[in-house]
Short mmCIF file of C-alpha atoms in Angstrom, two decimals:
data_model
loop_
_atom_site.label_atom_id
_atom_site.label_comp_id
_atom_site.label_asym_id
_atom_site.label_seq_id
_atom_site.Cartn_x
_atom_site.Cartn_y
_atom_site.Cartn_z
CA UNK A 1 21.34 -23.35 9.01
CA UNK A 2 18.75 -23.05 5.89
CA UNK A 3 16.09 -24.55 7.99
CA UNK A 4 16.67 -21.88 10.82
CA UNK A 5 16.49 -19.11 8.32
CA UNK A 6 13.43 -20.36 6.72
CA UNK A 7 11.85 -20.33 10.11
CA UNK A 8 13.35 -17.17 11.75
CA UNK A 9 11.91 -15.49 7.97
CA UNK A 10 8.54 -17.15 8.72
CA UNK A 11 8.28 -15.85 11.96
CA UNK A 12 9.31 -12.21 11.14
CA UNK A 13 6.80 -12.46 8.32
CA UNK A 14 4.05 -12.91 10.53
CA UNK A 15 4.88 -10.65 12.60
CA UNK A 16 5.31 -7.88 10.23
CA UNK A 17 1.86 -9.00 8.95
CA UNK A 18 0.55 -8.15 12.22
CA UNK A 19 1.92 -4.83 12.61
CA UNK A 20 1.21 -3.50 8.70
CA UNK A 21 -1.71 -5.03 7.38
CA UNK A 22 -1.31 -8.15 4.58
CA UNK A 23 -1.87 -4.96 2.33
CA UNK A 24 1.05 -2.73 3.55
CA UNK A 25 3.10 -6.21 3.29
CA UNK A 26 2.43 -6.54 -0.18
CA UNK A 27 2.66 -3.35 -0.75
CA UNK A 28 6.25 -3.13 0.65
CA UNK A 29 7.23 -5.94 -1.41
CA UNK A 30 6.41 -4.19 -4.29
CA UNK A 31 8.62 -1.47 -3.22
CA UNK A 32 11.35 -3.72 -2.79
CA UNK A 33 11.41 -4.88 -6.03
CA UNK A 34 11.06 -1.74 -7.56
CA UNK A 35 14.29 -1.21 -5.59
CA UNK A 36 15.85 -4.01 -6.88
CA UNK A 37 15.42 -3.63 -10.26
CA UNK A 38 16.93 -0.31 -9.90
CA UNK A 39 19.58 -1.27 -8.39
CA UNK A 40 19.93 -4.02 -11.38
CA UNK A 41 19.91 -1.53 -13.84
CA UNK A 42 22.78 0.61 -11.92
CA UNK A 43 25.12 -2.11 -11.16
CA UNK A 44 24.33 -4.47 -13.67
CA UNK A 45 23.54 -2.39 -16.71
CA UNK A 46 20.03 -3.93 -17.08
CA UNK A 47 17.80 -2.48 -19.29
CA UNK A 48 14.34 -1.69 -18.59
CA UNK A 49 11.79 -1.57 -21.50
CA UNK A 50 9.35 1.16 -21.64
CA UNK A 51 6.02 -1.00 -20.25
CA UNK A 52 8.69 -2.32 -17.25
CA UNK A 53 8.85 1.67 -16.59
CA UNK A 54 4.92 2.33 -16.99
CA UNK A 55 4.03 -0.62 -15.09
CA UNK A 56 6.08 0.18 -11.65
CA UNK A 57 5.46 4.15 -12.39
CA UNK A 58 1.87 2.87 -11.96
CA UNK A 59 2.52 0.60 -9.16
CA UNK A 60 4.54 3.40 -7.18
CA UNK A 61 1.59 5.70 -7.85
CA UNK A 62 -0.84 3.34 -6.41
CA UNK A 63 1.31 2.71 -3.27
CA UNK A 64 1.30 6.38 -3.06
CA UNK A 65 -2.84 6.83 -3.26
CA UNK A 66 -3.01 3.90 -0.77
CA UNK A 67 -0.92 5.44 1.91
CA UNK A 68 -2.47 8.63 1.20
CA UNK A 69 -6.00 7.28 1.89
CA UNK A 70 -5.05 5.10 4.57
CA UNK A 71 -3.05 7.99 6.67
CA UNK A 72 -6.16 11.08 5.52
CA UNK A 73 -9.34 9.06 5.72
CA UNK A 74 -11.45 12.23 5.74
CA UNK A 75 -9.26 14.50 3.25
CA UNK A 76 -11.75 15.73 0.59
CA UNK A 77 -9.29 13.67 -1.52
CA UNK A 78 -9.52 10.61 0.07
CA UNK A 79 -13.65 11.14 0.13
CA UNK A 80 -13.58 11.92 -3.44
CA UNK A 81 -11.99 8.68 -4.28
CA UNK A 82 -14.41 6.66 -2.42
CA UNK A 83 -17.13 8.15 -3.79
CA UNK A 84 -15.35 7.70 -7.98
CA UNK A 85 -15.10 4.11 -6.53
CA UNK A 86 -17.82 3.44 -4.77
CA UNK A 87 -16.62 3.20 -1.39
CA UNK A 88 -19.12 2.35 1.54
CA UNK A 89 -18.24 6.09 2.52
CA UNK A 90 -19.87 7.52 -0.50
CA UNK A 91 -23.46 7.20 1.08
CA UNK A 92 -22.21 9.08 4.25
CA UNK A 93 -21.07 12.48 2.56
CA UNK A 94 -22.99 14.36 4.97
CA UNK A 95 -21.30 12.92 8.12
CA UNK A 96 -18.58 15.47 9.51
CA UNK A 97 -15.43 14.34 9.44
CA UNK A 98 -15.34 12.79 13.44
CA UNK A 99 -18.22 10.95 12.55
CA UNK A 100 -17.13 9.59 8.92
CA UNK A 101 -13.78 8.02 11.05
CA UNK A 102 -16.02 6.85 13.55
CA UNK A 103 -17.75 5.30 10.60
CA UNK A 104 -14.72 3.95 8.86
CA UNK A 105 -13.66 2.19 12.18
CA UNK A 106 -16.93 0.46 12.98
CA UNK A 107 -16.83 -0.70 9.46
CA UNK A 108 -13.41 -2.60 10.45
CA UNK A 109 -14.55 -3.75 13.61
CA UNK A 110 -12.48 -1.38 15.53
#
């Protein structure tokens, strides 16, 4: 029974790769153990020391930008962050915004 688990998990891992991105993957397995480590400290009575807290309060918040970005690609938001770090879409400012996701999706290969 192990073995079938292992490979039923495999499969639904790839398959979840395909549908979310590798990103969104990891990104939801950060989530998880954020979760988890909650849950810990409910149940269990774990502690969690002050640079635990910072470092998923800093993980949540970049989960949070990235799903931003990724669902408003031409927010003035999500523009001003590419341009702060350097994006590809900081030389087309002047596009409108059909043209910019246009832009973003022949970047991708779409």
């Amino acid at each position: 029974p192990n073995a079938l688990l292992a490979f039923v998990l495999n499969v639904l891992v790839a398959f979840i790769i395909k549908e979310v991105s590798a990103v969104g993957f990891v990104l939801t397995g950060l989530c998880k153990d954020l979760v988890l480590v909650i849950f810990s400290c409910i149940l269990f009575h774990e502690e969690v020391t002050f640079v635990q807290a910072c470092s998923f309060t800093s993980t949540m918040a970049g989960v949070l930008c990235w799903s931003y970005f990724k669902a408003y690609p031409d927010s003035d938001t999500t523009i001003f962050a590419s341009r702060l770090f350097g994006d590809r879409l900081a030389d087309k400012q002047a596009l409108v915004p059909s043209e910019r996701t246009a832009f973003v999706a022949s970047q991708r290969g779409v």
